[in-house]
Amino acid sequence: MNDYFAFIDVDEFLVIRSPKYHNIQGILADYLVPYGGALTVNWMMVGSSNKSVSSPLPITKRNQYRAKETHTVIKSFAKTSDYIDHINPHGVNVRSPATVHTTKYPGALFKPASSKAASDHERPSDILLLYHYRYGSKKEYVFKRCVRGDAIGGNMWCDDGNEIRAEGTPEHIQITPGEVFDDTAWQFLRNRVPRYRAFDEFEDFHHPVESPPRSSFLRKILGGQD
């Protein structure tokens, strides 16, 4: 599978939705390998779960409420030999006669919603989704959006007090708590890496703090050093 790649951000986690598959290799074998080109996967937006500040927990543990519907925005897997370049962080160009496909069914062609090739309004969601933990807590999101700024250094949706403006700001920029409880990504992590189960067992890990304390016990169970 080294012939295939995807650019996935640190706040994005692949979640397998179909019980037929137990790993990403099986999905690629059915939906990308026979066709070449690229394969899209849609976002599922995960909300802040009404968290106001951070806590010393994996993001998939502390944020477990998602949107009701799959988001239109996509990310792409691509076959290395067919890949030309990225149109943006989401869509790719591939060499003809290769094409871009989706997980709607094996061989389904991607129908981009615009020339940016960054979204798919059909929103296939039965096989694989990319859970996007955009917000973290309110404080983290405000820092990312207003203090740090976006990838090009902008903070156009923030007021002078480094808060996200309520008026005139697109819905997808506003912080949202999420609507549907979904701990699928967390259960996958704790089952594949059993030491993470400690986060379910100790109440001390569940209290939000302004700055997560240094914990020798936490480093120990995760294999680190004091």
CSV table of N, CA, C and O in Angstrom, one decimal, residues 12-82:
chain,number,residue,atom,x,y,z
A,12,GLU,N,-7.6,15.4,12.3
A,12,GLU,CA,-8.5,14.6,11.5
A,12,GLU,C,-8.2,13.1,11.7
A,12,GLU,O,-7.1,12.7,11.8
A,13,PHE,N,-9.3,12.3,11.9
A,13,PHE,CA,-9.1,10.9,12.2
A,13,PHE,C,-10.0,10.0,11.3
A,13,PHE,O,-11.2,10.3,11.2
A,14,LEU,N,-9.4,9.1,10.6
A,14,LEU,CA,-10.2,8.2,9.7
A,14,LEU,C,-11.1,7.3,10.6
A,14,LEU,O,-10.6,6.7,11.5
A,15,VAL,N,-12.4,7.2,10.3
A,15,VAL,CA,-13.3,6.3,11.0
A,15,VAL,C,-14.0,5.4,10.0
A,15,VAL,O,-14.6,5.8,9.1
A,16,ILE,N,-13.7,4.1,10.2
A,16,ILE,CA,-14.3,3.1,9.3
A,16,ILE,C,-15.8,2.8,9.8
A,16,ILE,O,-16.0,2.5,10.9
A,17,ARG,N,-16.7,3.0,8.8
A,17,ARG,CA,-18.1,2.9,9.2
A,17,ARG,C,-18.8,1.6,8.8
A,17,ARG,O,-19.8,1.2,9.4
A,18,SER,N,-18.1,0.8,7.9
A,18,SER,CA,-18.7,-0.4,7.5
A,18,SER,C,-18.1,-1.6,8.3
A,18,SER,O,-16.9,-1.7,8.4
A,19,PRO,N,-19.0,-2.5,8.8
A,19,PRO,CA,-18.5,-3.6,9.5
A,19,PRO,C,-17.7,-4.6,8.7
A,19,PRO,O,-17.1,-5.5,9.2
A,20,LYS,N,-17.8,-4.4,7.4
A,20,LYS,CA,-17.1,-5.3,6.4
A,20,LYS,C,-15.6,-5.1,6.6
A,20,LYS,O,-14.8,-6.1,6.3
A,21,TYR,N,-15.1,-3.9,7.0
A,21,TYR,CA,-13.7,-3.6,6.9
A,21,TYR,C,-13.2,-3.4,8.3
A,21,TYR,O,-13.8,-2.9,9.2
A,22,HIS,N,-11.9,-3.9,8.5
A,22,HIS,CA,-11.3,-3.7,9.8
A,22,HIS,C,-10.0,-2.8,9.7
A,22,HIS,O,-9.4,-2.5,10.7
A,23,ASN,N,-9.7,-2.4,8.5
A,23,ASN,CA,-8.5,-1.5,8.3
A,23,ASN,C,-8.7,-0.8,7.0
A,23,ASN,O,-9.5,-1.2,6.2
A,24,ILE,N,-7.9,0.3,6.9
A,24,ILE,CA,-8.0,1.1,5.7
A,24,ILE,C,-7.5,0.4,4.4
A,24,ILE,O,-8.0,0.6,3.3
A,25,GLN,N,-6.6,-0.6,4.6
A,25,GLN,CA,-6.1,-1.3,3.4
A,25,GLN,C,-7.2,-2.0,2.7
A,25,GLN,O,-7.2,-2.1,1.5
A,26,GLY,N,-8.2,-2.6,3.4
A,26,GLY,CA,-9.3,-3.3,2.8
A,26,GLY,C,-10.1,-2.4,2.0
A,26,GLY,O,-10.6,-2.7,0.9
A,27,ILE,N,-10.4,-1.2,2.5
A,27,ILE,CA,-11.2,-0.2,1.8
A,27,ILE,C,-10.5,0.3,0.5
A,27,ILE,O,-11.1,0.3,-0.6
A,28,LEU,N,-9.2,0.6,0.6
A,28,LEU,CA,-8.5,1.0,-0.6
A,28,LEU,C,-8.4,-0.1,-1.6
A,28,LEU,O,-8.5,0.1,-2.8
A,29,ALA,N,-8.3,-1.4,-1.2
A,29,ALA,CA,-8.3,-2.5,-2.1
A,29,ALA,C,-9.5,-2.6,-2.9
A,29,ALA,O,-9.5,-3.1,-4.1
A,30,ASP,N,-10.7,-2.2,-2.4
A,30,ASP,CA,-12.0,-2.3,-3.1
A,30,ASP,C,-12.3,-1.0,-3.8
A,30,ASP,O,-13.0,-1.1,-4.9
A,31,TYR,N,-11.9,0.1,-3.3
A,31,TYR,CA,-12.4,1.4,-3.9
A,31,TYR,C,-11.4,2.2,-4.6
A,31,TYR,O,-11.7,3.1,-5.3
A,32,LEU,N,-10.1,1.9,-4.4
A,32,LEU,CA,-9.0,2.7,-5.1
A,32,LEU,C,-8.1,1.8,-6.0
A,32,LEU,O,-7.9,2.2,-7.1
A,33,VAL,N,-7.6,0.8,-5.4
A,33,VAL,CA,-6.6,0.0,-6.1
A,33,VAL,C,-7.1,-0.5,-7.5
A,33,VAL,O,-6.3,-0.4,-8.5
A,34,PRO,N,-8.3,-1.0,-7.7
A,34,PRO,CA,-8.7,-1.5,-9.0
A,34,PRO,C,-8.8,-0.4,-10.1
A,34,PRO,O,-8.8,-0.6,-11.3
A,35,TYR,N,-9.0,0.9,-9.6
A,35,TYR,CA,-9.3,2.0,-10.5
A,35,TYR,C,-8.1,3.0,-10.7
A,35,TYR,O,-8.0,3.7,-11.7
A,36,GLY,N,-7.2,3.0,-9.7
A,36,GLY,CA,-6.2,4.0,-9.7
A,36,GLY,C,-6.7,5.4,-9.5
A,36,GLY,O,-7.9,5.6,-9.1
A,37,GLY,N,-5.9,6.4,-9.8
A,37,GLY,CA,-6.4,7.8,-9.6
A,37,GLY,C,-6.4,8.2,-8.2
A,37,GLY,O,-5.4,8.2,-7.5
A,38,ALA,N,-7.6,8.6,-7.7
A,38,ALA,CA,-7.7,9.0,-6.3
A,38,ALA,C,-9.1,8.6,-5.8
A,38,ALA,O,-10.0,8.2,-6.5
A,39,LEU,N,-9.2,8.6,-4.4
A,39,LEU,CA,-10.4,8.3,-3.7
A,39,LEU,C,-10.7,9.4,-2.7
A,39,LEU,O,-9.8,9.8,-1.9
A,40,THR,N,-11.9,9.9,-2.7
A,40,THR,CA,-12.3,10.9,-1.8
A,40,THR,C,-12.9,10.4,-0.5
A,40,THR,O,-13.5,9.3,-0.5
A,41,VAL,N,-12.8,11.1,0.6
A,41,VAL,CA,-13.5,10.7,1.8
A,41,VAL,C,-14.0,12.0,2.4
A,41,VAL,O,-13.3,13.0,2.5
A,42,ASN,N,-15.2,12.0,2.8
A,42,ASN,CA,-15.9,13.2,3.4
A,42,ASN,C,-15.6,13.5,4.8
A,42,ASN,O,-15.4,12.5,5.6
A,43,TRP,N,-15.6,14.7,5.2
A,43,TRP,CA,-15.5,15.1,6.6
A,43,TRP,C,-16.8,14.7,7.4
A,43,TRP,O,-17.9,14.8,6.8
A,44,MET,N,-16.6,14.4,8.6
A,44,MET,CA,-17.7,14.5,9.6
A,44,MET,C,-17.2,15.5,10.7
A,44,MET,O,-16.2,15.2,11.3
A,45,MET,N,-17.9,16.5,10.9
A,45,MET,CA,-17.5,17.6,11.8
A,45,MET,C,-17.8,17.1,13.3
A,45,MET,O,-19.0,16.8,13.6
A,46,VAL,N,-16.8,17.2,14.1
A,46,VAL,CA,-17.0,16.9,15.5
A,46,VAL,C,-17.0,18.2,16.3
A,46,VAL,O,-16.1,19.0,16.1
A,47,GLY,N,-18.0,18.4,17.2
A,47,GLY,CA,-18.1,19.7,17.9
A,47,GLY,C,-17.2,19.8,19.1
A,47,GLY,O,-16.4,18.9,19.4
A,48,SER,N,-17.4,20.9,19.8
A,48,SER,CA,-16.6,21.2,21.0
A,48,SER,C,-17.1,20.5,22.3
A,48,SER,O,-16.5,20.5,23.3
A,49,SER,N,-18.3,19.8,22.2
A,49,SER,CA,-18.9,19.2,23.3
A,49,SER,C,-19.1,20.2,24.5
A,49,SER,O,-19.1,19.8,25.6
A,50,ASN,N,-19.2,21.4,24.1
A,50,ASN,CA,-19.4,22.5,25.1
A,50,ASN,C,-18.3,22.7,26.1
A,50,ASN,O,-18.4,23.1,27.2
A,51,LYS,N,-17.1,22.2,25.7
A,51,LYS,CA,-15.9,22.4,26.5
A,51,LYS,C,-15.4,23.8,26.3
A,51,LYS,O,-15.2,24.3,25.2
A,52,SER,N,-15.1,24.5,27.5
A,52,SER,CA,-14.6,25.8,27.4
A,52,SER,C,-13.1,25.9,27.4
A,52,SER,O,-12.6,26.9,26.8
A,53,VAL,N,-12.4,25.0,28.0
A,53,VAL,CA,-11.0,25.0,28.1
A,53,VAL,C,-10.5,23.5,27.8
A,53,VAL,O,-11.3,22.6,27.8
A,54,SER,N,-9.2,23.4,27.6
A,54,SER,CA,-8.6,22.1,27.3
A,54,SER,C,-8.6,21.2,28.6
A,54,SER,O,-8.8,21.7,29.7
A,55,SER,N,-8.3,19.9,28.4
A,55,SER,CA,-8.1,19.0,29.5
A,55,SER,C,-7.1,18.0,29.0
A,55,SER,O,-7.0,17.7,27.8
A,56,PRO,N,-6.4,17.3,29.9
A,56,PRO,CA,-5.3,16.3,29.5
A,56,PRO,C,-5.9,15.0,29.0
A,56,PRO,O,-5.6,14.0,29.6
A,57,LEU,N,-6.7,15.1,28.0
A,57,LEU,CA,-7.3,13.9,27.4
A,57,LEU,C,-7.1,13.9,25.9
A,57,LEU,O,-7.0,15.0,25.3
A,58,PRO,N,-7.0,12.7,25.3
A,58,PRO,CA,-7.0,12.7,23.8
A,58,PRO,C,-8.2,13.4,23.2
A,58,PRO,O,-9.3,13.2,23.8
A,59,ILE,N,-8.1,14.1,22.1
A,59,ILE,CA,-9.2,14.8,21.6
A,59,ILE,C,-10.4,13.9,21.3
A,59,ILE,O,-11.6,14.3,21.4
A,60,THR,N,-10.1,12.6,20.9
A,60,THR,CA,-11.2,11.7,20.6
A,60,THR,C,-11.9,11.2,21.8
A,60,THR,O,-13.0,10.7,21.7
A,61,LYS,N,-11.4,11.5,23.0
A,61,LYS,CA,-12.0,11.1,24.3
A,61,LYS,C,-12.8,12.3,24.8
A,61,LYS,O,-14.0,12.1,25.2
A,62,ARG,N,-12.3,13.5,24.7
A,62,ARG,CA,-13.0,14.7,25.3
A,62,ARG,C,-14.0,15.3,24.4
A,62,ARG,O,-14.9,16.0,24.9
A,63,ASN,N,-14.0,15.1,23.1
A,63,ASN,CA,-15.0,15.7,22.1
A,63,ASN,C,-15.7,14.5,21.5
A,63,ASN,O,-15.1,13.9,20.6
A,64,GLN,N,-16.9,14.3,21.9
A,64,GLN,CA,-17.6,13.1,21.4
A,64,GLN,C,-19.0,13.4,20.9
A,64,GLN,O,-19.9,12.5,20.9
A,65,TYR,N,-19.3,14.6,20.5
A,65,TYR,CA,-20.5,15.0,19.9
A,65,TYR,C,-20.3,15.5,18.5
A,65,TYR,O,-19.5,16.5,18.3
A,66,ARG,N,-20.9,15.0,17.5
A,66,ARG,CA,-20.7,15.3,16.1
A,66,ARG,C,-21.9,15.9,15.5
A,66,ARG,O,-23.0,16.0,16.1
A,67,ALA,N,-21.8,16.4,14.2
A,67,ALA,CA,-22.9,16.9,13.5
A,67,ALA,C,-23.9,15.7,13.1
A,67,ALA,O,-23.5,14.6,13.1
A,68,LYS,N,-25.1,16.1,12.8
A,68,LYS,CA,-26.1,15.1,12.4
A,68,LYS,C,-25.8,14.5,11.0
A,68,LYS,O,-26.0,13.3,10.7
A,69,GLU,N,-25.3,15.4,10.1
A,69,GLU,CA,-25.0,15.0,8.7
A,69,GLU,C,-23.6,15.1,8.4
A,69,GLU,O,-22.8,15.9,8.9
A,70,THR,N,-23.2,14.2,7.5
A,70,THR,CA,-21.8,14.3,6.9
A,70,THR,C,-21.6,15.6,6.2
A,70,THR,O,-22.5,16.1,5.5
A,71,HIS,N,-20.4,16.1,6.4
A,71,HIS,CA,-20.1,17.4,5.7
A,71,HIS,C,-19.8,17.2,4.2
A,71,HIS,O,-19.4,16.1,3.8
A,72,THR,N,-19.9,18.2,3.4
A,72,THR,CA,-19.6,18.1,2.0
A,72,THR,C,-18.1,18.1,1.7
A,72,THR,O,-17.7,17.6,0.6
A,73,VAL,N,-17.3,18.7,2.6
A,73,VAL,CA,-15.9,18.8,2.3
A,73,VAL,C,-15.2,17.5,2.3
A,73,VAL,O,-15.5,16.6,3.1
A,74,ILE,N,-14.2,17.3,1.4
A,74,ILE,CA,-13.5,16.0,1.3
A,74,ILE,C,-12.0,16.2,1.5
A,74,ILE,O,-11.5,17.3,1.4
A,75,LYS,N,-11.4,15.1,1.7
A,75,LYS,CA,-9.9,14.9,1.6
A,75,LYS,C,-9.7,13.8,0.6
A,75,LYS,O,-10.6,13.0,0.3
A,76,SER,N,-8.5,13.6,0.1
A,76,SER,CA,-8.2,12.6,-1.0
A,76,SER,C,-7.1,11.7,-0.7
A,76,SER,O,-6.0,12.1,-0.2
A,77,PHE,N,-7.3,10.4,-1.0
A,77,PHE,CA,-6.2,9.4,-1.1
A,77,PHE,C,-5.8,9.4,-2.6
A,77,PHE,O,-6.7,9.6,-3.5
A,78,ALA,N,-4.6,9.2,-2.9
A,78,ALA,CA,-4.2,9.2,-4.3
A,78,ALA,C,-3.2,8.1,-4.6
A,78,ALA,O,-2.4,7.7,-3.7
A,79,LYS,N,-3.2,7.5,-5.8
A,79,LYS,CA,-2.2,6.6,-6.2
A,79,LYS,C,-1.0,7.4,-6.7
A,79,LYS,O,-1.1,8.3,-7.5
A,80,THR,N,0.2,7.1,-6.1
A,80,THR,CA,1.4,7.9,-6.4
A,80,THR,C,1.7,8.1,-7.9
A,80,THR,O,2.0,9.2,-8.3
A,81,SER,N,1.6,7.0,-8.6
A,81,SER,CA,2.0,7.1,-10.0
A,81,SER,C,1.0,7.9,-10.9
A,81,SER,O,1.3,8.3,-12.0
A,82,ASP,N,-0.3,8.1,-10.4
A,82,ASP,CA,-1.3,8.8,-11.1
A,82,ASP,C,-1.4,10.3,-10.6
A,82,ASP,O,-2.0,11.1,-11.3
